[in-house]
Short mmCIF file of C-alpha atoms in Angstrom, two decimals:
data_model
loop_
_atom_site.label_atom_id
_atom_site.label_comp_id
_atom_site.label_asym_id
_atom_site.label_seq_id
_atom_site.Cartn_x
_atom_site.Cartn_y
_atom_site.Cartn_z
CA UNK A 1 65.61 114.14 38.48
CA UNK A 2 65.32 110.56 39.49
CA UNK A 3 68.97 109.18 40.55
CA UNK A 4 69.40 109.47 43.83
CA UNK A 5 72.37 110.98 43.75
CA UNK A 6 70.78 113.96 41.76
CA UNK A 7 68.28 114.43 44.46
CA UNK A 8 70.88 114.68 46.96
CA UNK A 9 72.77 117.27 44.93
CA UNK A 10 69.21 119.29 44.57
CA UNK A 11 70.16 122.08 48.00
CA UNK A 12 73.25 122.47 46.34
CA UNK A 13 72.30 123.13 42.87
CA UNK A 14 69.57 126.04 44.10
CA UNK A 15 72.13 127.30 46.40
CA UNK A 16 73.37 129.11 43.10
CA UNK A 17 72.03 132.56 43.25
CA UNK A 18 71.39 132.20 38.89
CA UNK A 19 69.53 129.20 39.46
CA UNK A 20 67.56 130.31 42.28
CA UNK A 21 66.60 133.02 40.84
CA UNK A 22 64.94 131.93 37.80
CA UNK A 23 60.61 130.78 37.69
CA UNK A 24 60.70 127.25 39.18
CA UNK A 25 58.80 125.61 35.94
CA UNK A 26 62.09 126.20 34.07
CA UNK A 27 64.43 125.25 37.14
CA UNK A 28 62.34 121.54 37.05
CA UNK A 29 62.94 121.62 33.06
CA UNK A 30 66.16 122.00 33.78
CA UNK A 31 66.74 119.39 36.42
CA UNK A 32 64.41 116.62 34.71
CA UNK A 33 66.65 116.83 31.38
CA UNK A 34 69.71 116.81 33.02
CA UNK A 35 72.20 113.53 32.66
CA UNK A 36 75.18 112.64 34.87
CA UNK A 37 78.53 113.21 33.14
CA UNK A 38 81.30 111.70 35.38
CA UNK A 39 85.31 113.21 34.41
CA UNK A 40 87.98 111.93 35.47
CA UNK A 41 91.01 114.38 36.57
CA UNK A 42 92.36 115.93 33.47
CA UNK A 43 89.51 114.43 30.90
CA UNK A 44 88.19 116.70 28.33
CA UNK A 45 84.66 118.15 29.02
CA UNK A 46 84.69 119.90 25.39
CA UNK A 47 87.11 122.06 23.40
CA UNK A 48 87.74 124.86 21.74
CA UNK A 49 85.70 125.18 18.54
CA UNK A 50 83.76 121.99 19.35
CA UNK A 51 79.77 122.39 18.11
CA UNK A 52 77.07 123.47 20.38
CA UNK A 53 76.72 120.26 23.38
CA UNK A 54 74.35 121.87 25.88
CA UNK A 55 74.91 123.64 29.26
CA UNK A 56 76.47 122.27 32.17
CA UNK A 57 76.22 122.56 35.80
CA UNK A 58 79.35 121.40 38.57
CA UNK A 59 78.02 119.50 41.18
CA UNK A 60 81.56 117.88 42.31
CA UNK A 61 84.90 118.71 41.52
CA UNK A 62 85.52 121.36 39.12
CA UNK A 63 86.04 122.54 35.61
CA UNK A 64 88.98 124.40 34.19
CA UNK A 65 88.06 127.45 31.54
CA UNK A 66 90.56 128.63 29.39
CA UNK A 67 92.49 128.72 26.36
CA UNK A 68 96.16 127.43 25.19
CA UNK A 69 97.96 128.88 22.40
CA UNK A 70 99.54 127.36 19.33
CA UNK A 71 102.68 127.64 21.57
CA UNK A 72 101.32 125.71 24.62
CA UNK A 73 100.80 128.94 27.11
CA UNK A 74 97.85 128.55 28.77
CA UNK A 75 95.27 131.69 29.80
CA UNK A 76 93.38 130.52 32.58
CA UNK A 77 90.17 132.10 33.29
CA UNK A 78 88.28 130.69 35.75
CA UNK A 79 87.56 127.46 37.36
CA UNK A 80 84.16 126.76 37.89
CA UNK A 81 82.73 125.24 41.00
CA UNK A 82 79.99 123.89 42.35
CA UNK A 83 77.41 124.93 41.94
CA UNK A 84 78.05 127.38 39.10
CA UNK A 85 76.20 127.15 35.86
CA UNK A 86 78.38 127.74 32.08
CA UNK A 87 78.20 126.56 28.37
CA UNK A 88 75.08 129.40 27.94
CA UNK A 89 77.17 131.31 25.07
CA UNK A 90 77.15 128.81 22.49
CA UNK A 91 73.64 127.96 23.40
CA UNK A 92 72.52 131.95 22.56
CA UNK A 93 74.61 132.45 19.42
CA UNK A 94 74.86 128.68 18.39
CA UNK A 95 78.65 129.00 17.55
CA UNK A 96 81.66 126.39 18.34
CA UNK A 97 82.82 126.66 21.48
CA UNK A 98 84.87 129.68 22.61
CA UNK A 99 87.12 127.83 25.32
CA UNK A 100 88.18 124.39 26.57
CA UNK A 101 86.91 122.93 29.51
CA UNK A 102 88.57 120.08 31.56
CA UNK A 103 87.82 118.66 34.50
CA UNK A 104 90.35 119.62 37.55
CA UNK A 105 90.19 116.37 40.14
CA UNK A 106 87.57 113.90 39.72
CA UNK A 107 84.49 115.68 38.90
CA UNK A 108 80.55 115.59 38.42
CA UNK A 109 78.72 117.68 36.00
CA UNK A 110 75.54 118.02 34.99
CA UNK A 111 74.53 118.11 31.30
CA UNK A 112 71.40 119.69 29.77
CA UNK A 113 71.78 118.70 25.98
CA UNK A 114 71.77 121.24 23.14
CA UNK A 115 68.95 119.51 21.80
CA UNK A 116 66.40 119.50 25.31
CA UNK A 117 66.85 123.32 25.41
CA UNK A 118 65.83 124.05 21.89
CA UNK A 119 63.06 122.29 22.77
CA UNK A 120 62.38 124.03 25.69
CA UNK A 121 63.17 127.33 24.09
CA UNK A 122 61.24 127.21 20.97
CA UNK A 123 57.94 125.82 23.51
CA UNK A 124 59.28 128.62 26.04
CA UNK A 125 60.58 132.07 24.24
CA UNK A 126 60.21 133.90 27.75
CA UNK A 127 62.69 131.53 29.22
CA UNK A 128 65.73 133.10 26.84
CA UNK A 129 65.80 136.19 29.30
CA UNK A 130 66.63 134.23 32.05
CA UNK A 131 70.10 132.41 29.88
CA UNK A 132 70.88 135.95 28.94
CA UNK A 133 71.04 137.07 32.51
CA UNK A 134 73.77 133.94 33.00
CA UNK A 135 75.66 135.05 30.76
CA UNK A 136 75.56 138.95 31.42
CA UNK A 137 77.08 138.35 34.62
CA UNK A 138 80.28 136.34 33.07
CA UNK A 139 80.05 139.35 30.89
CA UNK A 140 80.36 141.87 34.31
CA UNK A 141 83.06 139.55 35.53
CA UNK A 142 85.43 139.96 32.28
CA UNK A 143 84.70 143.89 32.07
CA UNK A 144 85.76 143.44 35.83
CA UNK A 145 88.83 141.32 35.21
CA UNK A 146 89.69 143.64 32.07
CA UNK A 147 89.73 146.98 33.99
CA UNK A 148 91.88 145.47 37.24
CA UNK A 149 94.10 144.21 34.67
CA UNK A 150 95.19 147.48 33.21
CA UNK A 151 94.68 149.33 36.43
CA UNK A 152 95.43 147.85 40.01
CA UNK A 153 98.91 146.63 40.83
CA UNK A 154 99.23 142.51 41.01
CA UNK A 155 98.61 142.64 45.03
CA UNK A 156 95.21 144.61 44.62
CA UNK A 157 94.61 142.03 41.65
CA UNK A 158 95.31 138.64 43.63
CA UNK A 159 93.36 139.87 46.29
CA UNK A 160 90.15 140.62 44.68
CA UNK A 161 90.60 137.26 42.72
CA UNK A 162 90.31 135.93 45.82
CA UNK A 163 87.60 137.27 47.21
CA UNK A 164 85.85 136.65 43.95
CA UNK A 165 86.30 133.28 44.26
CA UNK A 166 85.46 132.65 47.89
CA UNK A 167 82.34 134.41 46.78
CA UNK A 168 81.92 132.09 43.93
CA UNK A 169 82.09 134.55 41.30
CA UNK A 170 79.04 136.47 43.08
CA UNK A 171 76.77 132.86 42.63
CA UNK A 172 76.74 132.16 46.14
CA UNK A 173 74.10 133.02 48.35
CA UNK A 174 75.01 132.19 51.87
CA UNK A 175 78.31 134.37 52.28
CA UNK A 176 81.61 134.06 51.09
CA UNK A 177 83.72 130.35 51.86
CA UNK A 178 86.85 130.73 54.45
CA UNK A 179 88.32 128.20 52.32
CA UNK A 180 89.19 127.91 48.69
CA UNK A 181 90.53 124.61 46.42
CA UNK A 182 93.12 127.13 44.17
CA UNK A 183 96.69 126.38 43.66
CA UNK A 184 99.03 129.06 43.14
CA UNK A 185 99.91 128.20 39.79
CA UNK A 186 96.66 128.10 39.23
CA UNK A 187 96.33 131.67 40.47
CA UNK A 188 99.49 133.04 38.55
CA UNK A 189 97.60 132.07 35.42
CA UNK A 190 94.47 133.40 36.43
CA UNK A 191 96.14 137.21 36.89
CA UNK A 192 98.77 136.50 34.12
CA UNK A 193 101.47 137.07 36.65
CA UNK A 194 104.60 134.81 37.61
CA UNK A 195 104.53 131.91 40.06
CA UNK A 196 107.07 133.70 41.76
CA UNK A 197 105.70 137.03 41.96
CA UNK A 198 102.52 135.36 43.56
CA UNK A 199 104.35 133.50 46.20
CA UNK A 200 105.34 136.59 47.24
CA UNK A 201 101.87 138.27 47.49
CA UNK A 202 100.55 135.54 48.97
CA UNK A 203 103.01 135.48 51.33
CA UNK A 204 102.81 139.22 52.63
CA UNK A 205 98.80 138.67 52.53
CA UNK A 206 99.77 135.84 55.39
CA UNK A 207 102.39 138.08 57.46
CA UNK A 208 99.25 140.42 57.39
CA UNK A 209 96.72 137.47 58.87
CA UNK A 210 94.55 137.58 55.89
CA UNK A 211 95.11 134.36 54.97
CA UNK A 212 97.01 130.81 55.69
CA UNK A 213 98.64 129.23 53.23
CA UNK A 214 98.76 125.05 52.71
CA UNK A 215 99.05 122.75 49.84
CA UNK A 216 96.26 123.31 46.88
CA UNK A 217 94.09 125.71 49.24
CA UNK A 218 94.10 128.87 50.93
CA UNK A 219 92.22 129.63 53.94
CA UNK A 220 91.00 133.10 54.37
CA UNK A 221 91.51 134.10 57.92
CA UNK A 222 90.27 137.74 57.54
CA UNK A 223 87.61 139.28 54.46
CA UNK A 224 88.43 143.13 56.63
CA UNK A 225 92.01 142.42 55.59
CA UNK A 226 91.67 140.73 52.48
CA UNK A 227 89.30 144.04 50.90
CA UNK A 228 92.09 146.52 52.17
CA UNK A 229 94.48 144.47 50.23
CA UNK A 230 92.14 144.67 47.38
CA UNK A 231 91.59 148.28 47.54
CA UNK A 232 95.41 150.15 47.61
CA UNK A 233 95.97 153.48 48.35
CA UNK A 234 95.88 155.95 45.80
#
């Protein structure tokens, strides 16, 4: 990397416990064919059955994952934060796009084109392992997501969402954040749940001093509490 900026966002990128962890020659591959992409709030990273454009990286801001059907509902599945790594499926099956990503609040990404990692991958076969481990753990997360869905109760559900995301979907190596940038909305479409019915949650979660409540975030006050909510009784 040679913008300045990129050097100063070089602790925060190997924070990520993915990009840490794979052999540093492919971590500077990575790095030196990266390119700023700048989004503004709302713009269109790529879409739903777009071609194969590379893998991305947040740096600033973040990126909203999901899908909207023909009716306009919208399935949120995750939004992706600094300094979380995505875009690895169509890069291992070479297949459009499987979801649309926008950017949520001004944002910074980085961009590895499609092109640079063939490149990389055809000089570097060994280095395939490593995108296959980034994209087995997404693959964890949904089994995850799928089972809670059809098992817990929305309050166990909302919970572990949170502490999934404090934990930055189990990318972040330093401990869990007190403080997350999620809406409620953007919650209720995360669990596929009403606003309503996770105003409420939320709420009780607060009466409880697990967490405090203000506009676009949510602090969390107490993990202890937070992981009972998660777990309920039998």
């Amino acid at each position: 990397m040679t913008d300045e900026r990129m050097q100063a966002w070089r602790p925060l990128i190997l924070s990520g416990r993915w990009f840490q962890e794979i052999p540093e020659e492919l971590r500077a591959r990575l790095l030196d064919a990266a390119v700023v992409r700048r989004l503004s709030s709302g713009q269109r990273l790529f879409s739903r059955g777009d071609r194969p454009c590379g893998l991305y990286c947040v740096v600033e801001g973040a990126v909203r994952i999901s899908g909207v059907s023909e009716s306009g509902k919208e399935a949120l599945l995750m939004l992706m934060e600094p300094p979380n790594w995505f875009g690895e499926i169509s890069l291992i099956d070479g297949q459009p796009r499987t979801h649309d990503a926008v950017a949520e609040g001004a944002t910074r990404v980085l961009q590895v084109p499609q092109a640079a990692l063939k490149t990389m991958l055809a000089q570097e076969p060994r280095y395939w392992r490593d995108f296959a481990l980034l994209m087995s753990h997404k693959l964890r997360l949904m089994f995850i997501a799928l089972e809670e869905l059809s098992l817990l109760p929305a309050p166990a559900r909302l919970a572990r969402r949170l502490l999934m995301i404090a934990e930055g979907y189990g990318n972040l190596h330093e401990g869990p954040r007190r403080v997350i940038d999620v809406s409620q909305e953007q919650l209720a479409l995360m669990l596929a749940i009403s606003r309503q019915t996770t105003n409420q949650i939320l709420k009780e979660l607060e009466a409880r001093g697990a967490v405090r409540l203000t506009y676009g975030k949510i602090e969390l006050l107490s993990l202890e509490k937070l992981r009972d909510a998660a777990s309920p009784s039998p």
